[in-house]
Coordinates of C-alpha atoms in Angstrom, one line a residue:
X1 CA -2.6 -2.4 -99.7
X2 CA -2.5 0.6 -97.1
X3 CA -2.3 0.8 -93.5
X4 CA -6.3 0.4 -92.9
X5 CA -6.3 -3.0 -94.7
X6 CA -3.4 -4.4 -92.5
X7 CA -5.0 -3.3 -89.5
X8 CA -8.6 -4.8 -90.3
X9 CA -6.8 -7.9 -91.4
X10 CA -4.6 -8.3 -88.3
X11 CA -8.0 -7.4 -85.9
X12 CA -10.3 -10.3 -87.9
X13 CA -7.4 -12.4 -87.5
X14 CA -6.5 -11.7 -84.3
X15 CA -10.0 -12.5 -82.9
X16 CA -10.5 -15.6 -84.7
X17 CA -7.1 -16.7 -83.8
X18 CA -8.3 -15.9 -80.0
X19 CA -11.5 -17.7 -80.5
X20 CA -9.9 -20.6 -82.4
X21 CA -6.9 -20.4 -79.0
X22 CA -10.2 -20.3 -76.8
X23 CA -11.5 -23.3 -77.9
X24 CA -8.5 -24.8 -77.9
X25 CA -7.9 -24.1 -74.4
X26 CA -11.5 -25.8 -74.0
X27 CA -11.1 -28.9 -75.6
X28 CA -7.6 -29.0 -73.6
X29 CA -8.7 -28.4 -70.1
X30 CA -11.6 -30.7 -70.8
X31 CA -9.1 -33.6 -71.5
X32 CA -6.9 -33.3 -68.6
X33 CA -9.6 -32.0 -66.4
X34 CA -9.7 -34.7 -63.1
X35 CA -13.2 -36.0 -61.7
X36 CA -15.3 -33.8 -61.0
X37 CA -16.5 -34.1 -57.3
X38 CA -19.1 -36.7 -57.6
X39 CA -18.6 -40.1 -60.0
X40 CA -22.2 -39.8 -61.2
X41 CA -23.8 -42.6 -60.0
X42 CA -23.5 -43.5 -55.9
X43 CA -22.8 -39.9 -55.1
X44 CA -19.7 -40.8 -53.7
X45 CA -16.5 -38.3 -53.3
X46 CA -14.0 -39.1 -56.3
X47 CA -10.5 -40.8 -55.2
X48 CA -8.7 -41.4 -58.3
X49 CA -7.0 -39.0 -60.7
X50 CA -8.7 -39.3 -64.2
X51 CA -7.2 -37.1 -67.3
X52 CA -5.3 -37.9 -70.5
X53 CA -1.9 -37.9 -69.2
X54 CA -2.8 -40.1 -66.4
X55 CA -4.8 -42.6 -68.8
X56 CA -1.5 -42.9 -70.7
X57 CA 0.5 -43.6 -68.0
X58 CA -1.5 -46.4 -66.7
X59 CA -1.7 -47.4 -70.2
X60 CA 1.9 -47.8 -70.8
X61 CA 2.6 -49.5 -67.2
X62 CA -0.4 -51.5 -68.2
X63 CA 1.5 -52.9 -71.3
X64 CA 4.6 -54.0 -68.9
X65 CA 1.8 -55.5 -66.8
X66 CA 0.8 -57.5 -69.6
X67 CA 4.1 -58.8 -71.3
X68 CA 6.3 -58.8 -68.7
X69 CA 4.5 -59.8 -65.6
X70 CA 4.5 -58.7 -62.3
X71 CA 8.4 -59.0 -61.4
X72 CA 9.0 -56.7 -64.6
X73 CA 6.6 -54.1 -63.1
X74 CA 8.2 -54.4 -60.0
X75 CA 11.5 -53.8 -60.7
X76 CA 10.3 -51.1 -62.8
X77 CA 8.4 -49.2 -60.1
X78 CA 11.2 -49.2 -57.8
X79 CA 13.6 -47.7 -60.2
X80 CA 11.2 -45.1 -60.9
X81 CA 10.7 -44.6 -57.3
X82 CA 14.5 -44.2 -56.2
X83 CA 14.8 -41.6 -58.9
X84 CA 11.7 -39.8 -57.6
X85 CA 13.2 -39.5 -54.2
X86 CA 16.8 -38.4 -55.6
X87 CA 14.9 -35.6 -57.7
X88 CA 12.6 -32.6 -56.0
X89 CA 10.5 -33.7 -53.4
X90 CA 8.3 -30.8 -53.4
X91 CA 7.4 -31.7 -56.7
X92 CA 3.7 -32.9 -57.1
X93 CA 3.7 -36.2 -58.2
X94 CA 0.9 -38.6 -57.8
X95 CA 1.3 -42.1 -57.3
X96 CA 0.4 -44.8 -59.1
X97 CA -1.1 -48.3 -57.6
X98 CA -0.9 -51.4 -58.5
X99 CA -3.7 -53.8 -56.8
X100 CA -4.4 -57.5 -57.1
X101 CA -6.9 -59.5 -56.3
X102 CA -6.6 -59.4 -52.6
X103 CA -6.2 -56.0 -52.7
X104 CA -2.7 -55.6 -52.1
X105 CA -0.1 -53.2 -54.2
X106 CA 2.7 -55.0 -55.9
X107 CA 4.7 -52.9 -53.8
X108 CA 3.2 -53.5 -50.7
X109 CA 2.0 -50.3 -50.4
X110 CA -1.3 -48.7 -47.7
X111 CA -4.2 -49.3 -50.7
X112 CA -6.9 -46.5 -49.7
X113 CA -9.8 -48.5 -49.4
X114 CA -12.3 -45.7 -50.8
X115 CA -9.8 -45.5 -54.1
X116 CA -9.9 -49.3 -54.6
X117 CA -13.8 -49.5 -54.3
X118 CA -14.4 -47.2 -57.3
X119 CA -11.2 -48.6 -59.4
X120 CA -13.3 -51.8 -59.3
X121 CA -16.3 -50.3 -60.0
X122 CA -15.5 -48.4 -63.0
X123 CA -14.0 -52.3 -64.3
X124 CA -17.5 -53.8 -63.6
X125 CA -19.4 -51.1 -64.8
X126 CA -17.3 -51.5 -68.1
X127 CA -17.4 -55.2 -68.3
X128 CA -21.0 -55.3 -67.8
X129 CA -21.2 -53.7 -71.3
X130 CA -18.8 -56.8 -72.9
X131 CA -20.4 -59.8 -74.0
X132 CA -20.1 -63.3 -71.8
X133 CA -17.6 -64.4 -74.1
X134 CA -15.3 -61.4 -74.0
X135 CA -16.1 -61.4 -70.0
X136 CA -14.7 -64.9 -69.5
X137 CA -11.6 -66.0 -71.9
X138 CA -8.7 -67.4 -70.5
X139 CA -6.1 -65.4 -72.4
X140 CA -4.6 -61.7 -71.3
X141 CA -6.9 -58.7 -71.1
X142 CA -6.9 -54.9 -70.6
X143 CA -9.6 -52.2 -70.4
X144 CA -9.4 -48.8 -69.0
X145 CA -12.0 -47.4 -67.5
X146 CA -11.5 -43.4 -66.8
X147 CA -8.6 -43.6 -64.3
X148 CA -8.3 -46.9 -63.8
X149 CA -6.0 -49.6 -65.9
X150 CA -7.3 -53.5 -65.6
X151 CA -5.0 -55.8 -66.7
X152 CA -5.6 -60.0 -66.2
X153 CA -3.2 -62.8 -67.6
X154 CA -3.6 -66.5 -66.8
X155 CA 0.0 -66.3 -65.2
X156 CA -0.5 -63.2 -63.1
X157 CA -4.3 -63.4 -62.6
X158 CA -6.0 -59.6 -62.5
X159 CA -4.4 -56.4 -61.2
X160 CA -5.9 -52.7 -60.9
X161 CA -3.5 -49.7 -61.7
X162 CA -4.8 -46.3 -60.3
X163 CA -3.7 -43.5 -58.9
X164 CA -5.2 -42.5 -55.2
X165 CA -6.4 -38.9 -54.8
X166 CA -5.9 -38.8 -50.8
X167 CA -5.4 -35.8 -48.5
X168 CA -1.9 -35.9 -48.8
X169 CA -1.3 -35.4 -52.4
X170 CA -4.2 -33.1 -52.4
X171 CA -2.3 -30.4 -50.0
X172 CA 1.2 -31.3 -52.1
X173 CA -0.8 -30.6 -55.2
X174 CA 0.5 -27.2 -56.6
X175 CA -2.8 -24.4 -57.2
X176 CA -4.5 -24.9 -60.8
X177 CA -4.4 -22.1 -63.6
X178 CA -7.7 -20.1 -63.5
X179 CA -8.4 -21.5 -66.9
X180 CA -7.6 -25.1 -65.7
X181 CA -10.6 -24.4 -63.7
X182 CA -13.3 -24.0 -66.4
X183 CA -15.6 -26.3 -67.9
X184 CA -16.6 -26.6 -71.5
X185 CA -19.7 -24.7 -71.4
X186 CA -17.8 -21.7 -69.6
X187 CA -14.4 -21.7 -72.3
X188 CA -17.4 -21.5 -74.6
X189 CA -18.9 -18.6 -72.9
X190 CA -15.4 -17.0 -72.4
X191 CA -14.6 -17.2 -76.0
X192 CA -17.6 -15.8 -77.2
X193 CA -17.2 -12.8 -74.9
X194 CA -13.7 -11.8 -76.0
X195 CA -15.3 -12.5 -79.4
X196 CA -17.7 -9.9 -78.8
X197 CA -15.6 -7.3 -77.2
X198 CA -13.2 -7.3 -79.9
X199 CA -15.4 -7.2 -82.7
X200 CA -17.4 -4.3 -80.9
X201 CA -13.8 -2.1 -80.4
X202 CA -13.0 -3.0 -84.0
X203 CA -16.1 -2.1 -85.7
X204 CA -16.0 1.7 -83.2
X205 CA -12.6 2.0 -83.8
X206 CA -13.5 1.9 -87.7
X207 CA -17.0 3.2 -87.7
X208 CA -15.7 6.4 -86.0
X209 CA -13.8 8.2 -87.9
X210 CA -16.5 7.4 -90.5
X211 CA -19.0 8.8 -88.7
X212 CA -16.9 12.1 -88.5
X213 CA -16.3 12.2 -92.0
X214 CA -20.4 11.7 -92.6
X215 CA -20.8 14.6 -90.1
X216 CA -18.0 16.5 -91.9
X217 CA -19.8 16.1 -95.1
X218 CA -23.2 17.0 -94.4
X219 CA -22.1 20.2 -92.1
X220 CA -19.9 21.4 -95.3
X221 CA -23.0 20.2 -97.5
X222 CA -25.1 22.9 -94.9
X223 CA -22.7 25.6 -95.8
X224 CA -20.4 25.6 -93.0
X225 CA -17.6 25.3 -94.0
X226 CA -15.5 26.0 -91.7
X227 CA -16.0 22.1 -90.5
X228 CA -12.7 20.3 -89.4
X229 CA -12.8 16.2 -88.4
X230 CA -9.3 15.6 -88.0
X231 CA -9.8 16.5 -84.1
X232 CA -12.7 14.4 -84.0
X233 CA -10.8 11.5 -85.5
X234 CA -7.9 11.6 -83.6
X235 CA -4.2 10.8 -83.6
X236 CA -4.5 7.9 -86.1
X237 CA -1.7 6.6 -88.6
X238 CA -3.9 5.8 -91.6
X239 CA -6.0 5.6 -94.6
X240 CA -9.1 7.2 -92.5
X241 CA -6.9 9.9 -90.7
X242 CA -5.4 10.8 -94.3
X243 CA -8.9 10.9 -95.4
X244 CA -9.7 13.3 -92.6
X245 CA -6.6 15.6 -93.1
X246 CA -7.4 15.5 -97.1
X247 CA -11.1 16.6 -96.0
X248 CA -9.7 19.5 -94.0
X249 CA -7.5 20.6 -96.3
X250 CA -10.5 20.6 -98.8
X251 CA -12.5 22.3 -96.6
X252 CA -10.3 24.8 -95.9
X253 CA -9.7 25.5 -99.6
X254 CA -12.6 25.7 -100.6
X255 CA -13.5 28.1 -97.6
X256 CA -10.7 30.0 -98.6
X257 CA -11.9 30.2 -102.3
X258 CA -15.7 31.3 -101.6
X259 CA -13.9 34.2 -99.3
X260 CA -11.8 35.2 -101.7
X261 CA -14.5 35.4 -104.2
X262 CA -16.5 37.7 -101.6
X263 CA -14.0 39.9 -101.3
X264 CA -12.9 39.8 -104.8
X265 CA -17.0 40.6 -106.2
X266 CA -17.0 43.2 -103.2
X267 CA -13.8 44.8 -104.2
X268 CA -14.9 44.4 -108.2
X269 CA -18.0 46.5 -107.0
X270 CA -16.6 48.7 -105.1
X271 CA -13.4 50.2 -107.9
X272 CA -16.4 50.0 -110.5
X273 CA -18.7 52.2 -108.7
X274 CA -16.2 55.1 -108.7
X275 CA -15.9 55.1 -112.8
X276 CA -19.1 54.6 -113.6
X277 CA -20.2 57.4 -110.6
X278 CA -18.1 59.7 -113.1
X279 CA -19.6 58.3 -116.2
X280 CA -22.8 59.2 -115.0
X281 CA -21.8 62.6 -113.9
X282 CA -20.2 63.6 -117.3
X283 CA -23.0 62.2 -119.1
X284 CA -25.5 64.4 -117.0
X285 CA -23.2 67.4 -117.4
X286 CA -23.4 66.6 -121.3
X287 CA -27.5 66.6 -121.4
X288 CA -27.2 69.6 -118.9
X289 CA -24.5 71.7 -121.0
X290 CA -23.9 71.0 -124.6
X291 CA -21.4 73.4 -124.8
X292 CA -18.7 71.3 -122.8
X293 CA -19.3 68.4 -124.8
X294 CA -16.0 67.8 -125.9
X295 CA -13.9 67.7 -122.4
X296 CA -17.4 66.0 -121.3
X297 CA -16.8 63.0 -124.1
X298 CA -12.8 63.1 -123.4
X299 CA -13.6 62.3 -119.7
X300 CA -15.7 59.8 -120.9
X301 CA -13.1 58.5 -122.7
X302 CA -11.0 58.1 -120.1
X303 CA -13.2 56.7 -117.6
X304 CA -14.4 53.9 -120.3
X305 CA -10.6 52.8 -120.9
X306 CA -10.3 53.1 -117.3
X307 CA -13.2 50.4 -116.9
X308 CA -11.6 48.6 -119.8
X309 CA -8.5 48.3 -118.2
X310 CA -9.6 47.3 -115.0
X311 CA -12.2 44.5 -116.7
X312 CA -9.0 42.9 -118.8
X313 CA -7.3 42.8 -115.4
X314 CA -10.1 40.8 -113.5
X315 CA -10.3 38.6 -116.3
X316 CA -6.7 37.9 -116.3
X317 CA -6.5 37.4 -112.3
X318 CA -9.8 34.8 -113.1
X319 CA -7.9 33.0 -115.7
X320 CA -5.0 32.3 -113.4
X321 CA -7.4 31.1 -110.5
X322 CA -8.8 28.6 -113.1
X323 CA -4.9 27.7 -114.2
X324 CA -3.9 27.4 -110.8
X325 CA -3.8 23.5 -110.7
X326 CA -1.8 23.1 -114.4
X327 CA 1.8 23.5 -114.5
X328 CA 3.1 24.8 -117.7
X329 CA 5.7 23.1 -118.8
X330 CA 6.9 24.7 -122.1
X331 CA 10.7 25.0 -122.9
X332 CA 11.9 28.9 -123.7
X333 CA 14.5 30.6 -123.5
X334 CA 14.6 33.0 -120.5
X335 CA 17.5 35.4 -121.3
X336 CA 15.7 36.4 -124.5
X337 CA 12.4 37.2 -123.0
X338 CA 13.7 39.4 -120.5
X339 CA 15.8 41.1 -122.7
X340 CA 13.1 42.0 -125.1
X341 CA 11.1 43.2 -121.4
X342 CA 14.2 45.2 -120.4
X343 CA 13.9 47.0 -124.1
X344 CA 10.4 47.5 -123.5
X345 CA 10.4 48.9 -120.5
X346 CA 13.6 50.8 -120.6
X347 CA 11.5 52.9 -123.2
X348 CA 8.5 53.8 -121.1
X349 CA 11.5 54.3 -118.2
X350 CA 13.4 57.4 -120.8
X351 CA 10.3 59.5 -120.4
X352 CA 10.9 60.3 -116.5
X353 CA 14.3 60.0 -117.2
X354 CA 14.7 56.4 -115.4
X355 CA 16.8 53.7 -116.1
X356 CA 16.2 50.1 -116.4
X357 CA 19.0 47.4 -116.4
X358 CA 19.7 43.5 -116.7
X359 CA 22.3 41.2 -114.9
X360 CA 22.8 37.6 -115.1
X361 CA 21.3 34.8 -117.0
X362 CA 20.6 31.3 -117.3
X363 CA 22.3 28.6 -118.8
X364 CA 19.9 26.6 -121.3
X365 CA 16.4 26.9 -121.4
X366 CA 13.6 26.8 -118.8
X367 CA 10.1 25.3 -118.6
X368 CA 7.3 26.8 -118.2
X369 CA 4.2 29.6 -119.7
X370 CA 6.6 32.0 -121.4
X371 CA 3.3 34.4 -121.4
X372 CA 2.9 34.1 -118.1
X373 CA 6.4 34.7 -117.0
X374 CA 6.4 37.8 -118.8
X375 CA 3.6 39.4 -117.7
X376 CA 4.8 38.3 -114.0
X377 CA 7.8 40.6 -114.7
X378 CA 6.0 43.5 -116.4
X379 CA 3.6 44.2 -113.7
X380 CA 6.8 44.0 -111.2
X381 CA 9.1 46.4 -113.4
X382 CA 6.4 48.9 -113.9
X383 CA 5.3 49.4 -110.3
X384 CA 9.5 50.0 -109.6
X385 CA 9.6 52.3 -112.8
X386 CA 6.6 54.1 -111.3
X387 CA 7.3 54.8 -107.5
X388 CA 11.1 55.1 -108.3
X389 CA 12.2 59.1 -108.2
X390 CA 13.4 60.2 -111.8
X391 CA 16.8 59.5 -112.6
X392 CA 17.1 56.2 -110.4
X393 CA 17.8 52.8 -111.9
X394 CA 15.7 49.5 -111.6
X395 CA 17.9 46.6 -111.3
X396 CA 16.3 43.4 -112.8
X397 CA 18.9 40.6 -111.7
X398 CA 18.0 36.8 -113.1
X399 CA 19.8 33.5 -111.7
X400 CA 19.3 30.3 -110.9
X401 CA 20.0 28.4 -107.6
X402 CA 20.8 24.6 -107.0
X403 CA 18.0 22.7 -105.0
X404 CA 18.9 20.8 -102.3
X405 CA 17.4 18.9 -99.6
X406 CA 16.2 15.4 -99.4
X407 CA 14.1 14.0 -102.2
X408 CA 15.0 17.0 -104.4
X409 CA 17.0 18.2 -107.4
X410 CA 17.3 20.7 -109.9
X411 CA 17.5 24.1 -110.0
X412 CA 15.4 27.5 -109.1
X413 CA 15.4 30.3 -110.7
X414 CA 15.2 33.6 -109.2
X415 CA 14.2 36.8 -110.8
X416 CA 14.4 40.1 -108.4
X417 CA 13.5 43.7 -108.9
X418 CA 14.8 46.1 -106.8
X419 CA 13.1 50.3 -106.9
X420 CA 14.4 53.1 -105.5
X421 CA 10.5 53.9 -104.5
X422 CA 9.3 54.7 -100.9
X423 CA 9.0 50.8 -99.9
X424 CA 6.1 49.1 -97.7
X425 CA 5.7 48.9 -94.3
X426 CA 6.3 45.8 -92.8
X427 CA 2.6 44.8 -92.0
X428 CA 2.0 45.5 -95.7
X429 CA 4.5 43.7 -97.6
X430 CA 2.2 40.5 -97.9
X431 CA -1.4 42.6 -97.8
X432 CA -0.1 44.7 -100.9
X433 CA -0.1 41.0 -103.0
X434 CA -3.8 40.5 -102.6
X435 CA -6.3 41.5 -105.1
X436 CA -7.2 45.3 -104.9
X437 CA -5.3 46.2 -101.8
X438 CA -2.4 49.2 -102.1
X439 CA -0.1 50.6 -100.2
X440 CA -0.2 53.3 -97.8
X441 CA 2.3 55.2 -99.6
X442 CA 1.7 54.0 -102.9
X443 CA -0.4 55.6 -105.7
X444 CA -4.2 55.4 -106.2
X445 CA -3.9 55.2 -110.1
X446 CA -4.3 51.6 -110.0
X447 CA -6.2 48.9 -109.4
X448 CA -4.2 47.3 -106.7
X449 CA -4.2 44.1 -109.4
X450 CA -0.6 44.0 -110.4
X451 CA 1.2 42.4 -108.2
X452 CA -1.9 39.8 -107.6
X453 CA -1.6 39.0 -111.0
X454 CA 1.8 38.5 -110.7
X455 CA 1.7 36.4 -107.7
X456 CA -0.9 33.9 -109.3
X457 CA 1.1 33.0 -112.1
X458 CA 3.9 32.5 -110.5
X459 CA 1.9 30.2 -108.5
X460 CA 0.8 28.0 -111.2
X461 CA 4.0 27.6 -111.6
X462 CA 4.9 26.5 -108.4
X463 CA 7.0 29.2 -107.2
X464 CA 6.1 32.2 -104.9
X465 CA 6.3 36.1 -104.9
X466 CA 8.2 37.9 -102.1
X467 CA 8.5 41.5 -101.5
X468 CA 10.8 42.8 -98.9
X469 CA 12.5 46.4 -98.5
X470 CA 15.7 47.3 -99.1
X471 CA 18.4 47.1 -96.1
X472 CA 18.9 50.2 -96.7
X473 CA 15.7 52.0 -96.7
X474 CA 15.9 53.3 -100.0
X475 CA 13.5 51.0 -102.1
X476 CA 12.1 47.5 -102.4
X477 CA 13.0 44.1 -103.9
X478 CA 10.5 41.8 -105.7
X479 CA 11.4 38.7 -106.3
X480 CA 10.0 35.9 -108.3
X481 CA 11.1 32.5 -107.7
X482 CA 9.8 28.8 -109.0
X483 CA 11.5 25.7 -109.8
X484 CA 12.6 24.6 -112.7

């Protein structure tokens, strides 16, 4: 599971974990919400503190109440009151009354008259929905209405417990959280709105990209393709952005493969037209004068092997294009097949009196298209034994180098062949690689295919062609190298 998937599972669980924490926070503030302004009925101004925690608290005093009488209360509250005045005083604590009959607090604390009313009404309003029965036993009862504990024992008769929301407490009372302050209907409404503003930047921060690959594709699908999205997708870290730079890298391959074949069907035409220009002149000198005929049919010759050559040649560079994504992996024995080149090609060398020699070697075998390697290093050794002045010596050296770096091992090997030619200039030591392109000071008797060639199938197998001129001016070095 990639990157994308964490990230779509972390958003979908993020907002459902918000709106579950939302409604959470609803259900919450509606429990320990107070009154609201009004009780509902009479229209008169709430004076009692109704929420969960208070309904407990009178609850629990309420049980003391019960089972342990007034005295027990009593002694209770004023323990709990000298520790409230040895604590912080600027603490908001509201306090808790406990009325009799008379309507007096077992304390003998000020009972606010408005607080008292609508303690006793909330009882009667309960008690109204009792039966008879249940109204009138003789034995120990409790109800609590919201905010208000009634307790009545034959000993004790009945006593209210409620806690007085008055001016005072009011301006002692610490300022609520703004999501204290919202109802039911609002959390609701809240929740739904982060809902939807998270799901709405989670589906554009997805659908984006998307939508610059679908772009992407149908601009490349048009033919231009030169299209890039990894701008338009932007500095992300994952599945999608590799997508995007996969896509560009596509794109630019392929851009760079219908170029290349462009330039390669332009070039094709354009080193055909100058044999077959001749073939058609020699054949019109032929009809024109018989007599010549057999220098006419020799040029013919030439110019047919000439278009033979150059045919096998394009063939072979097309072949390696096609190859290009296969490594070879064949096991052969290097030092062998460059001593049979070095034989070879030290007997085309005798005839201008050139030289050809071999140092180093390699220790085992290699891997890879032992074809391929060979032609590699023909192509290279006869463009030194052509440009290099008679008597010289081409040096082929072999050797192979230990990889290292991070994440890598094995070995390289390296394969250079230095000339004793004119060299390159410097702008034209990586132009001269392409297909059909030469050297200023180079001969025009070939195609300009050689070294291509060679660079391609070193290529497939993963290794690169570098030319370079000697330090001393006098030549230049080719070198092959590829991993083994």
């Amino acid at each position: 599971m990639g990157r994308l998937f964490w990230k779509v599972f972390a958003g979908f669980w993020l907002a459902m974990a918000l709106a579950a924490g939302v409604a959470a926070l609803a259900v919450y503030s509606a429990s320990v919400e107070d009154e609201t302004t009004f009780d509902g009925e009479g229209g008169h101004a709430v004076a009692l503190y109704a929420n969960r925690w208070v309904g407990e608290y009178l609850a629990r005093y309420g049980a003391v109440l019960t089972h342990g009488g007034p005295v027990a209360l009593r002694n209770i509250l004023q323990e709990s009151a000298e520790r409230q005045r040895s604590d912080d005083k600027d603490r908001f604590r509201p306090t808790m009354l406990v009325v009799n009959a008379q309507g007096e607090d077992i304390l003998g604390r000020p009972v606010p008259a408005d607080s008292l009313r609508q303690a006793r009404r909330r009882i009667a309003r309960l008690s109204s929905h009792q039966d008879d029965d249940d109204k009138h036993h003789a034995v120990a009862m409790r109800r609590q209405a919201r905010g208000v504990e009634y307790v009545q024992t034959p000993e004790a008769g009945a006593w209210w417990l409620f806690m007085p929301r008055t001016e005072a407490t009011e301006r002692r009372r610490p300022p609520r959280p703004w999501w204290r302050e919202l109802s039911p209907i609002n959390a609701g409404l809240l929740a739904l709105s982060f809902s939807f503003l998270f799901s709405g930047a989670l589906a554009w921060y997805l659908a984006r990209p998307i939508r610059a690959l679908r772009d992407g594709f149908r601009a490349v699908a048009s033919g231009r393709l030169d299209t890039r999205v990894a701008a338009k997708i932007g500095p992300r870290r994952d599945e999608l952005a590799d997508l995007g730079a996969d896509f560009d890298k596509t794109t630019a391959r392929l851009e760079s493969l219908i170029n290349a074949q462009k330039q390669l069907l332009h070039d094709v035409s354009h080193e055909l037209r100058s044999p077959l220009a001749r073939l058609q002149a020699a054949t019109g000198l032929l009809e024109q004068s018989p007599e010549r005929a057999p220098a006419l049919i020799t040029r013919i010759e030439q110019e047919t092997s000439r278009l033979d050559a150059l045919v096998g040649e394009i063939l072979t560079l097309s072949r390696l294009d096609e190859q290009r994504d296969t490594r070879p992996d064949t096991p052969f024995d290097l030092n062998d097949l460059l001593a049979d080149l070095v034989q070879d090609a030290q007997f085309e060398a005798q005839a201008g009196n050139k030289f050809v020699t071999l140092s180093g070697d390699i220790d085992g075998d290699v891997t890879g298209d032992p074809v391929l390697i060979q032609r590699a290093c023909e192509n290279l050794v006869r463009n030194a034994i052509r440009y290099s002045p008679e008597g010289q010596t081409v040096a082929i050296s072999v050797s192979a180098e230990p990889v290292t770096g991070p994440g890598r091992s094995g070995r390289e090997i390296c394969i250079s062949v230095a000339d004793h030619g004119p060299g390159l200039a410097e702008h034209e030591l990586q132009a001269v690689i392409e297909p059909f392109k030469r050297g200023s000071e180079t001969s025009q008797d070939g195609f300009g295919l050689g070294l291509a060639i060679a660079r391609r199938a070193i290529e497939i197998h993963g290794g690169a062609l570098q030319l370079q001129n000697r330090t001393d001016g006098s030549g230049l070095v080719a070198t092959l190298r590829w991993p083994d």
